[in-house]
Every structure is written in structure tokens, then in C-alpha cells.
Amino acid sequence: MAIVKRGGRTKNKTQQQAPAKSGIKKAEFDLHKSKEVGVSDLTLLSKITDEAINDNLHKRFMNGTIYTYIGHVLISVNPFQDLGIYGPETLSKYRGRNRLEVPPHVFAIAESMYYNLKSYNENQCVIISGESGAGKTEAAKQIMQYIANVSVDSGNAEISKIKDMVLATNPLLESFGCAKTLRNNNSSRHGKYLEIQFSESNHQPIAAHITNYLLEKQRVVSQITNERNFHIFYQFTKHCPTQYQQQFGIQGPETYVYTSSAKCINVDGIDDSKDLDETLSAMKIIGLTELEQNNIFRMIASILWIGNVSFVEDESGNAAIRDDSVTQFVAYLLEVNPEILKKAIVERVIETTHGMRRGSTYHVPLNIVQATSVRDALAKGIYNNLFEWIVERVNVSLKGASQSSKTIGILDIYGFEIFEHNSFEQICINYVNEKLQQIFIQLTLKAEQDEYVKEQIKWTPIDYFNNKVVCDLIEATRPQPGLFAALNDSIKTAHADSDAADQVFAQRLSMVGASNRHFEDRKGKFIIKHYAGDVTYEVAGMTDKNKDALLRDLVELLSTSANPFVNQVLFPPSLLASITDSKKRPETASDKIKRSANDLVGTLSKCQPSYIRTIKPNQTKRPKEYENQQVLHQIKYLGLKENVRIRRAGFAFRTTFEKFVQRFYLLSPATGYAGDYIWRGDDISAVKEILKSCFIPATEYQLGTTKVFIKTPETLFGLEDMRDKYWHNMAARIQRAWRRYVKRKEDAARTIQSAWRIKKHGNQFEQLRDYGNGLVQGRKERRRMSMLGSRAFMGDYLGCSDTSGYGRFIVTQTGINEKVVFSGRGEILLSKFGRSSKRLPRIFVVTRTTIFIIAEVLIEKRLQLQSEFKIPISGLNYVALSHLQDNWVALSLHSPTPSTPDVFISLDFKTEFVTHLKKINPGLTINIGTTVQYQKKPGKFHTVKFISGNSSDVPEYGDVYKSGTVTVKPGLPSSSRNPKRPRGKSGKVDYSKYYNRGVKKSFPVPSARPTAASQPSYKSPVEQSYQPQVLAYQTPRPEEAKPVQRKAPPPAPVVQNQPQRQPQAIEPVRPVKKTAPSPPVRKTAPPPPPPPPALSAPAKPKFPTYKAMYDYDGSVAGSIPLVKDVVYYVESINGKWGLVKTLDESKEGWSPIDYLSQCEPPSSLFGAANPPSRPVAPSQPKVQSRESTVASAAVSSSTPASTVSNGSLSNGLAEALRAKKTEETTLAGSLADALKKRQGATRDDSDDEDDDDDDW
């Protein structure tokens, strides 16, 4: 659902007509636009099945798109390769954007959490779930990276320090808590919940805290084949710093049993050397001192050497140390007595008690198996306590000042595991995943439906599997004890003997799952039907692993260490006291994991959750490999289908009425004004008013008892977008008013400055014209058009400097990136092999460095421009012109031995063209003479002669080129100068375009009021009250005009780049009024009116009057357009041109004298000469054709409308017909002359023969 514009803001737009048919091709589809594969949100699937979900994920995965949504839940498929989608560019793309504006990504989830934290002031968390190797750790790292980048102010050193430490926890904890497994090269072997605390004032990170869950310490002493120990052991042994090699005796990983027994030392894609550098760097960033780092690596070395302690049987069959040097070196590292160490490993101290009295103490020797178990227990205990201390030490560094804060939590925990042999570690890991699945069900499925019922929202219930029954099977204590309770009871019953405890546990299993259909008891094994699948667990060794306590002998040994880091930090006295206290049962591993899991659930329940469900596409960790059955199994146990169904039927957003009004009251004028809340009613009525003002349909929301429910996220994002733009729009109003005010001031100042500069210094374009005229003064005849007072050197006639139009098209097509100083159209004389020279049209563009000669060509019916010549202005030797008024210019390009020919061109603005070249290159030579010499071919000069002639074959404003000779008519004397520029009309700046946007202006046709001279000396009351309707006639466009039956005299040469003439309106004709019905005639006629006064002699006109015989478009600069049958003044005649003025002297310009015929002054110039007549009754005006309009105009000019009556109508019609016939006779008589002149203007250059064309 899209948010529509608020009422009262629409604009009335006129209906646009369909565009006329043109040569523009139909728009083509952009094939390079990226196409989405599948659907980005599974709720958009047409069919909701597990197979349809799998098919969609498969398509996107093979396309390199690993992220997909289910509403606000992100589905991630591990690509097992670097797709390059986490760089700075991608991060900035998601910053400040809502989920639907960008493709699915883990950054979108992180942005949503941070936005909700700022906007709604609520704690946030992200729960990342999936099986081992599905990409949970990578997703957690990217979320941390994104939040750290978008929330930190780089100018605050303290905040930046917190950010760096938070990011440094990743490489540090990965080294000590992750390992290579069969399913994942970087598998998390512990759970981690990172809480980043943000200040409520500026929402920047101020502290952080890490909670650790269930480290897999068994991996320290044993791994299955092709797996590795924790990363830190390989990093330290392969690339140990120099200071530790001698001190701790570090050798390669193949030397130690704990790192080589699984036969996997090197892993593709893992650089242990680089990872060690990152680990050491992380330690420094977090603030670990050098002493603390030394102690950490001392403990790592101790564990490695403890693993190399081996045993042999003595004479009694008991275990004995094979090599005492190894135990002595271990004692050196732990700083304990070597003999005490040896006894603690091969002997066990047992104390007996008799009631409350202390009994005897026995030293029981151990066999090899038992001694090996004690040795491994020592190594596991040291590493487990070391890891917990590192986490606590990191929390000390991340702890900030105590202040009010909100948090974002990131949960990265081991995924669901199913191995061939599953023991106590797997049941703990899978139990935690069951708890997370339970949270997902409670917070997304069950809680959502329960809330709909509570709020009385219309809802269709959907069935789902609630895994609480499985969680109770493992953790419950009553009424039916679970597995953890059975394990603890077994240990309590048979504490001393592990095998006996296992047997007791196996017997209790029949009681645990007697009535639970998700449990099956097998001999020595049992099966739990988890949400992710059935897992078979082995009973052997479970009770011993559940004890999770070091032997008292080992704790007492470590408490004797001389190293405070060992006896005070890792194994403090409180630990020994808890072990020796027989009154309290020690906490088991199952107790710890149960307590941690419940604490985690409580923490997550207090946050607004986000979900990332990770999927592993294959078991081989290969990119682009997608196993359908494996993914389909994950889709089923993750419950994606049920999640899609819930999302399709539910609501995307809900909040209380109060919070909704607080957030969005600005969007309604009834609830908010200028940022203040003005609503007087209750919250629910305010919510209704806001939704109504935003035009949200009732189908997009529902109102509950305390909350408002928004159905789709698009609606919510639309509301948020409108809210974000509210203050922007308010500021924009003020800015527009201020800019309008400043614009008026600047325009006024600019107008005054421009007028003052012209007044003081003159017009720069006219000054450039005067400079150019001086270059040819007294040397070259001039054209009449060049000598007009209004002529100025404007330069860019094609508009190449404009932002749009044909000039911009020229610049874009030819790649001109310099400032254009001159552009125009002309011709170039080209000579081809074996053919005569030919004049071809070209476009000429001059920049500050180069002359571009451009050809227009049609390629596949498309106009394209090709740069034919690029001539450096600095390389010109000279330019050559003739002494006559022709337009030819020769450009000498090179030295006397060139490799390319010179250029011989013709263009109307040749003086301006040469002027710009001279301005750019002051040293340029301008040769003017009776001949022009240029190199037509490389190294061969060609001379063009110029002669003056008045024959009819030479056009009035052109020339004839033939056989190396140019013939042109005589021009104005070479000493001619431009007169002063005629004064134009005053005008003013129109500011309405800055604030009346989108309003179409109408330009009414101005009424043509008769002049005072044409008014009669008196008016009757009827005439004064009558206002005739004016019918203005506009000349039709060229494509609409009807063909003329006769040819007109040849027009003057038209410059190609001159603007088209505007249609001129013929003087309006007053329509003839219909005679009103006459009243009954009395028998006695009234007396006749008095005779009119004597006519006075008409005044002599100011200038001779001429009537236009033909239409003339006036396209030549300085000319005036003519309209046929309209009378004009002719002030002076210069050759074939006359200086023409309109009768009201408002316009003047040059026009061909052949287009005019001298006539008598029109009667409209002498108002007093025509006698007044009785008024005629008004009539309805009729639409007139052009011929009838012209005819009526001729009649009205000779006979006033007042003389037309019923008696004289026939006489007026007869005179009009005679005038029409006379006009046609006159035009027919001049037809022959017109044809002759037209033929004289026709050039046939293709028949010209060049005098040196046959030298080949």
C-alpha cells in the first residue's frame, strides 16, 4: 500500500494531447538493468509450500543472492565464498534506508535494529540460528561491523575506542573459541552473547558486555579425524613470537599430541600467521598488558606440553611417567614442584570419613587409562578457566561509565549438531538450540496470535509445532524429572565410580521418557526427537562429563604454584574451598548450561528481537553447490512455511495508541500544528484522524483495545517517510520565500549594473563587431545586412553553450568539452577524385583552441554528427578573403609542404568568424585581394578568382562558383559603417516564474483599437455602446498553409540559424452588423437628415506608402516580415532593398523592394476625410476564410462600414469583385518576371568543372 499525497495538495493539470507523429524511435527496454531472481520476500510466493520455498532459495543462491526475507526475518544461505558484498560501498548503501528500499541483506537487519533503538528507545537483539556451518558467526561479525560504523562519531576519541575494542573481540574470541570441524572451517565451539550499550542522549556506544556459554573443552584434548583443536594452538605453534620460543620451548604443531592426533594441521582458506597478528593486535586494543599476554601464552604452552606427558606400566601394572623431562618442563611452566605434579597425575588421594569424624587418607595408584584421564582433565581445566578469564578481562575493558543506556544484543551460538557419536556436549548444544527455537515460537507465532485475541483483532488461527515438550524432556525437574535431573541423581547415587553412575543413569531413562512420544530408550543409547531431527545419544561417559569438576588433587597442586596468575586468578582459593566443602553438592555442567540458557531467554525476552535463520546448502563446504534434500530438511525443521503463513495473515507493525500518536501526530493538520500537539480528544480518536489524513485504507490497519495494527510494512515506511519530510517541507517553505526575495534583489541589481556598464563602456557584442569591421575596413565590400544598426557579433548562434536543444546535441555528439565562442552553419568546397568540386553544408564551431567542421549524416534513419576537421587555431598560417561582398574564406593550415589540404569554406557570418580567430590568435594574418590562393591538394596551390557581375544568373544575396571563379553582385562600399543601434522598447523582469510554478499562463489576443485619426467626428449612442468582437487572423504554419497558385519573386537568401518568424496578425476587420428588424413604417416619411459637412483635403502622408504583394518571412537579420495586402511606409530605397516601417512606426527593417508595390495612402490615415454614416444594427460575427478576410479588409479600407446599408450592399460587393480581378491580372502579369528571377537563383554546382580536375 502506498501513501498518497495529502488532500488539498493536488495540482490541476490540463489534459495533454497525444504527441504528433515524428521521427523519434520507440523507446527500447534497457537490457542492462539487473533483474531480480525469484522473490526477495517469501511472503510474495504464489504457493506456500516447502518445495516452493526451496526452489526460490535455490534460484537466488545460484544467482549469487544469498539473502531473502520472510517479513522482518532474514534467511541467509551460506555461499562458502567471498561475494564482495560487505565493503564500505555496500555499507553506505544501507545506511539510513528502510528495509524495502534496498535488497535483503544482513546490513538491513542491523540498520533496522539501530533505527528502532533511536526512534522507539527500546532494547534490541538479533537471534541468529541454524546448524553448524550455516554462517552464524559471519552474520554476527557483519552486524557488529555495521553498527560500529554507523553509530560512532569519528570526532569522539572515547567512542572510537569503544568501537575498536568491540570489533577487536571478534579475532580474539575466534582464536580461543573457534575450531575447524568437518562441517565448518571456523565453527564456534562456545556460545557468545554480546550486548553493546548505547547512550540515550546521542545513541553512540559507551560500553559492551560479553556472556560466554558452554565452551567445548573436550576439544582441547581430543578431536575426530580431519578436525583441529582451537585456532590459537596452531597460530602459536606455527608462528610463535621469538621471545616465547626459547622461554616456553615452542615447536611446530606436529610436535604436540593435542594438535597432531587428528592429522589436520593446515586448512585451506585459513592463514594462521595472519590470524596470530590479528590476535596480538586485538589484545593490545582491548588493553591486555604485556604481563597478561605472557601469562596467557605460558598457559597455552603448558597445555601443549601436558598433552605430551605419556605413560608406561611399572612392575605392578600401574601407570608411570615415560619421560620425566616432560613433567619437569610442565612444572617449570606452571611453577609447581615436579614431584607433586607427578604424584597428582599417577596417584589419587582418597579420604574416608566416619560420620562427622575425619577418617583415613589413601594414595591409590592409577593405571594408564586413569592417568591419561587425569592428565587430560588438568589440560581441560586450565584452558576452560583461561578462556573464562579472557572473557571477564574483555568485559573489564569494555565497561563504561554508569549511565542510562539501551542495548543491542548479538547472539552467536553453536548450531544444531548431529554426529555419528553424540554425547553430553551434543545434548547441551542441541538443548540450547531448542530453547532458542522456543523463543522464536513464543515471540513470533504464539505471542502474535495471543495478542490478536487479546486485542480483539480479526484473525484466522494457524497450527504450529510448539517444542516446549522437548525442552521439558531435557530440563524439567517435576512432576516428571528430565534428562538433566536424571544425570544429577545418577552422580549423587554413584559419585565415585563413573561406570556405575552411567548404569544408574541408563536405568533412570525408562522413567524419563515413559510417557513422552519425543523420546525413545535404546540399550546403552537413547533418541530425542528434536525440532531439527532425531538424534541418538550414547550413555557412556555422560555422568563423568556432567560432573565438570577438577579433581581435588589437581586443584591443590595448582594452588601451590608460585605464579599469582595461576593460584589467584585461574584457580583462586575460593575454588578449592568449594571442592573441599562436602556439605554442598558441587554445580554440575548440566546445572550451568540450564542456568545460562534460562538467563539468556530472560535477557532476550526483554528486547525487541530480530531474526536471522541461516541455512547450510551442502556438507562439502563448496561454493555454488546446492543439495536440495539437505536444504529442504532445514526449511522444514526451521518452520519457514509456518512463518510465511503467519506473516501473510498477520500484521507487520503494532504499537500502543499513545506511542503511535506521539510518533505521527505531525502528519495531520487536526492533531499537529507547527510541531505542537493540538488534539483535544483521546488517543484512539487521534489515531483515526491521523490515518484519515494520510489516506490509509481501512484494509491496511485495525484498531484493537489498546494498540493499532498496521498490516504491511510499506504502510509503516510510508508514514515514516512522511514524518521525515515534514520538517524538511517546513524549512523548504521558508527557503523558497527567502530565495524569491534574494532573487528579486539580485535581478534588480543585475539589471541596474548591466544598464550602467552599457551606458559607460558600451555593448561588448557591438564592440566586437566594430573591431571586426575594422579588420576589413577599406579592403572589402560589405553586405547590406552586415551594416544594420542592430547587427552584433553574438557568437554562439546554434546554442552550443545551452543546457539543452540542438546546440547541446552538437556538443554531446562530437565530444566538444571547451567553451564555444562561435557556432554557425555554412558550406565547404570539397574536391573528390575524378569529380568536380561540390559545395556541401557543414556546421562550424570555434572554441578557444580549435575549429570544428562538423557534417550531418543519416545513419539508419537517425541524425548523427561527425567531426570532419579539427583545426588548431594556433596552427593557422593565414586566412584569405576576397575584396567583394562574398562569403568565402580560405584557411591556410600548414607550411608550404603540408600533408593535408587547406579548407575553403563559405558562411554568412564570415567577418565575425575571422574576428574570433583574430582575437584568439592575434598574430594571424588576414589576406584580402582579388584572388584567394589555398592548397586544394597537399603541396598544390589553387587560385580562386572573384569578379563582380549584375547578370540575372547571379543571385541577389549569393554567389556562383564555377571553374575556380566566384561571381557575386556588387556590395556596399568598403568604407561603410554600422549606424547607431535603434532604440528598443522598455521592458521589465517577470518574477512570476519563480513562484507561480506549474500554472499555465494565458496570453489573450490584444484588441486592435482604431487610431484617433480613423474615428468619426461624432458618435451616436448606439455606436458608443456597441463593442464589436475582434477576429484576429494568424498566419498558418508552413505545413498547414495551402499551396499558392503562382510563384512569388525570389526571396532573399535565408540564414539557416536564424529563428523562425513569429506569425503576424493581420489587422482585425470589424464584422458587418446585421440590421435589426425595422419598426412599422408610417405612411408619412420623416424629413431627410441634414447634409454632411464639406470634406477637407486629406493630409499628405509622412513617407510613400507601399502595399505588400507577397508574404515575406523576414528571416534575415535586420529585416522585417511582410504580410500580403498590408500597407507599409517605405522610408528609403537602397538598391533592391527598402527600409520599411509599419504605419504606426512601431517596427522597421529591411525588406525586398520587389515584394512591394506603391499605392495610395489608406483611408485609415485620414479620419476626417470620410463622412460619418448612420450606425448599422449589430450582427453575429462569422468565421471568415483568409480570402474573404483580405477582401473585406480591402473593402473596409476604401469604404467605411458606416456606408454599408441594404441599398449599397450590392455596389460594395461589385467593387470588391472588380478589385479582386484586377489583383489577379496584375499578379498574372508579373508571373513571368518572377519565374525568371527564381531561375537565376538556382545553382547547379554538380555541373561545374574545375580547371584542375582532369590532371589525374
mmCIF file of N, CA and C in Angstrom, residues 1031-1075:
data_model
loop_
_atom_site.group_PDB
_atom_site.id
_atom_site.type_symbol
_atom_site.label_atom_id
_atom_site.label_comp_id
_atom_site.label_asym_id
_atom_site.label_seq_id
_atom_site.Cartn_x
_atom_site.Cartn_y
_atom_site.Cartn_z
ATOM 1 N N LEU A 1031 -11.867 39.699 -34.577
ATOM 2 C CA LEU A 1031 -11.410 38.410 -35.075
ATOM 3 C C LEU A 1031 -10.001 38.590 -35.617
ATOM 4 N N ALA A 1032 -9.006 38.144 -34.843
ATOM 5 C CA ALA A 1032 -7.613 38.284 -35.273
ATOM 6 C C ALA A 1032 -7.229 37.093 -36.121
ATOM 7 N N TYR A 1033 -6.601 37.342 -37.226
ATOM 8 C CA TYR A 1033 -6.190 36.271 -38.116
ATOM 9 C C TYR A 1033 -4.697 36.046 -37.930
ATOM 10 N N GLN A 1034 -4.328 34.775 -37.738
ATOM 11 C CA GLN A 1034 -2.923 34.407 -37.600
ATOM 12 C C GLN A 1034 -2.492 33.598 -38.812
ATOM 13 N N THR A 1035 -1.293 33.916 -39.289
ATOM 14 C CA THR A 1035 -0.770 33.188 -40.440
ATOM 15 C C THR A 1035 -0.560 31.735 -40.079
ATOM 16 N N PRO A 1036 -1.043 30.812 -40.867
ATOM 17 C CA PRO A 1036 -0.888 29.386 -40.537
ATOM 18 C C PRO A 1036 0.564 28.954 -40.617
ATOM 19 N N ARG A 1037 0.890 27.807 -39.948
ATOM 20 C CA ARG A 1037 2.236 27.265 -40.024
ATOM 21 C C ARG A 1037 2.526 26.826 -41.451
ATOM 22 N N PRO A 1038 3.817 26.732 -41.804
ATOM 23 C CA PRO A 1038 4.147 26.366 -43.198
ATOM 24 C C PRO A 1038 3.525 25.056 -43.630
ATOM 25 N N GLU A 1039 3.467 24.035 -42.706
ATOM 26 C CA GLU A 1039 2.914 22.752 -43.150
ATOM 27 C C GLU A 1039 1.410 22.806 -43.285
ATOM 28 N N GLU A 1040 0.756 23.865 -42.731
ATOM 29 C CA GLU A 1040 -0.686 23.946 -42.819
ATOM 30 C C GLU A 1040 -1.158 24.894 -43.931
ATOM 31 N N ALA A 1041 -0.253 25.701 -44.485
ATOM 32 C CA ALA A 1041 -0.666 26.675 -45.485
ATOM 33 C C ALA A 1041 -1.030 25.984 -46.788
ATOM 34 N N LYS A 1042 -2.018 26.562 -47.465
ATOM 35 C CA LYS A 1042 -2.433 26.000 -48.746
ATOM 36 C C LYS A 1042 -1.449 26.391 -49.837
ATOM 37 N N PRO A 1043 -1.259 25.537 -50.837
ATOM 38 C CA PRO A 1043 -0.297 25.878 -51.895
ATOM 39 C C PRO A 1043 -0.781 27.090 -52.689
ATOM 40 N N VAL A 1044 0.153 27.960 -53.026
ATOM 41 C CA VAL A 1044 -0.157 29.170 -53.797
ATOM 42 C C VAL A 1044 -0.204 28.805 -55.278
ATOM 43 N N GLN A 1045 -1.101 29.402 -55.993
ATOM 44 C CA GLN A 1045 -1.310 29.057 -57.405
ATOM 45 C C GLN A 1045 -0.298 29.732 -58.320
ATOM 46 N N ARG A 1046 0.527 30.637 -57.739
ATOM 47 C CA ARG A 1046 1.508 31.325 -58.561
ATOM 48 C C ARG A 1046 2.810 31.453 -57.786
ATOM 49 N N LYS A 1047 3.887 31.603 -58.504
ATOM 50 C CA LYS A 1047 5.174 31.722 -57.843
ATOM 51 C C LYS A 1047 5.459 33.165 -57.497
ATOM 52 N N ALA A 1048 6.071 33.334 -56.350
ATOM 53 C CA ALA A 1048 6.433 34.676 -55.893
ATOM 54 C C ALA A 1048 7.836 34.995 -56.359
ATOM 55 N N PRO A 1049 8.226 36.288 -56.343
ATOM 56 C CA PRO A 1049 9.606 36.653 -56.696
ATOM 57 C C PRO A 1049 10.588 35.951 -55.773
ATOM 58 N N PRO A 1050 11.809 35.764 -56.200
ATOM 59 C CA PRO A 1050 12.780 35.022 -55.381
ATOM 60 C C PRO A 1050 13.026 35.723 -54.058
ATOM 61 N N PRO A 1051 12.959 34.981 -52.951
ATOM 62 C CA PRO A 1051 13.216 35.626 -51.654
ATOM 63 C C PRO A 1051 14.692 35.856 -51.443
ATOM 64 N N ALA A 1052 14.970 36.701 -50.473
ATOM 65 C CA ALA A 1052 16.364 36.942 -50.115
ATOM 66 C C ALA A 1052 16.954 35.683 -49.497
ATOM 67 N N PRO A 1053 18.289 35.500 -49.610
ATOM 68 C CA PRO A 1053 18.895 34.292 -49.027
ATOM 69 C C PRO A 1053 18.632 34.229 -47.533
ATOM 70 N N VAL A 1054 18.217 33.039 -47.071
ATOM 71 C CA VAL A 1054 17.825 32.857 -45.666
ATOM 72 C C VAL A 1054 18.989 32.229 -44.919
ATOM 73 N N VAL A 1055 19.396 32.828 -43.826
ATOM 74 C CA VAL A 1055 20.453 32.269 -42.987
ATOM 75 C C VAL A 1055 19.870 31.106 -42.202
ATOM 76 N N GLN A 1056 20.567 29.986 -42.201
ATOM 77 C CA GLN A 1056 19.990 28.761 -41.659
ATOM 78 C C GLN A 1056 19.725 28.847 -40.170
ATOM 79 N N ASN A 1057 20.567 29.562 -39.449
ATOM 80 C CA ASN A 1057 20.433 29.522 -37.994
ATOM 81 C C ASN A 1057 19.604 30.665 -37.437
ATOM 82 N N GLN A 1058 18.895 31.384 -38.311
ATOM 83 C CA GLN A 1058 18.033 32.443 -37.802
ATOM 84 C C GLN A 1058 16.756 31.842 -37.249
ATOM 85 N N PRO A 1059 16.197 32.394 -36.193
ATOM 86 C CA PRO A 1059 14.943 31.857 -35.649
ATOM 87 C C PRO A 1059 13.792 32.031 -36.613
ATOM 88 N N GLN A 1060 12.858 31.114 -36.539
ATOM 89 C CA GLN A 1060 11.686 31.187 -37.402
ATOM 90 C C GLN A 1060 10.857 32.415 -37.042
ATOM 91 N N ARG A 1061 10.266 33.010 -38.085
ATOM 92 C CA ARG A 1061 9.472 34.214 -37.835
ATOM 93 C C ARG A 1061 8.206 33.849 -37.081
ATOM 94 N N GLN A 1062 7.772 34.733 -36.243
ATOM 95 C CA GLN A 1062 6.545 34.545 -35.496
ATOM 96 C C GLN A 1062 5.355 34.925 -36.360
ATOM 97 N N PRO A 1063 4.237 34.238 -36.231
ATOM 98 C CA PRO A 1063 3.059 34.583 -37.041
ATOM 99 C C PRO A 1063 2.603 36.008 -36.747
ATOM 100 N N GLN A 1064 2.356 36.753 -37.812
ATOM 101 C CA GLN A 1064 1.883 38.134 -37.695
ATOM 102 C C GLN A 1064 0.381 38.197 -37.927
ATOM 103 N N ALA A 1065 -0.288 38.897 -37.073
ATOM 104 C CA ALA A 1065 -1.743 39.009 -37.173
ATOM 105 C C ALA A 1065 -2.111 40.131 -38.141
ATOM 106 N N ILE A 1066 -2.975 39.817 -39.098
ATOM 107 C CA ILE A 1066 -3.496 40.843 -39.998
ATOM 108 C C ILE A 1066 -4.433 41.737 -39.214
ATOM 109 N N GLU A 1067 -4.450 43.011 -39.568
ATOM 110 C CA GLU A 1067 -5.292 43.954 -38.855
ATOM 111 C C GLU A 1067 -6.722 43.443 -38.804
ATOM 112 N N PRO A 1068 -7.314 43.418 -37.628
ATOM 113 C CA PRO A 1068 -8.675 42.880 -37.499
ATOM 114 C C PRO A 1068 -9.686 43.707 -38.281
ATOM 115 N N VAL A 1069 -10.691 43.033 -38.755
ATOM 116 C CA VAL A 1069 -11.742 43.668 -39.546
ATOM 117 C C VAL A 1069 -13.023 43.701 -38.724
ATOM 118 N N ARG A 1070 -13.621 44.843 -38.653
ATOM 119 C CA ARG A 1070 -14.872 44.969 -37.914
ATOM 120 C C ARG A 1070 -15.966 44.231 -38.677
ATOM 121 N N PRO A 1071 -16.609 43.262 -38.053
ATOM 122 C CA PRO A 1071 -17.645 42.498 -38.772
ATOM 123 C C PRO A 1071 -18.860 43.362 -39.083
ATOM 124 N N VAL A 1072 -19.516 42.985 -40.169
ATOM 125 C CA VAL A 1072 -20.729 43.713 -40.587
ATOM 126 C C VAL A 1072 -21.863 43.355 -39.645
ATOM 127 N N LYS A 1073 -22.546 44.372 -39.179
ATOM 128 C CA LYS A 1073 -23.650 44.152 -38.256
ATOM 129 C C LYS A 1073 -24.927 43.848 -39.024
ATOM 130 N N LYS A 1074 -25.669 42.873 -38.484
ATOM 131 C CA LYS A 1074 -26.960 42.583 -39.076
ATOM 132 C C LYS A 1074 -27.945 43.693 -38.734
ATOM 133 N N THR A 1075 -28.811 43.993 -39.720
ATOM 134 C CA THR A 1075 -29.810 45.046 -39.498
ATOM 135 C C THR A 1075 -30.910 44.529 -38.599
#
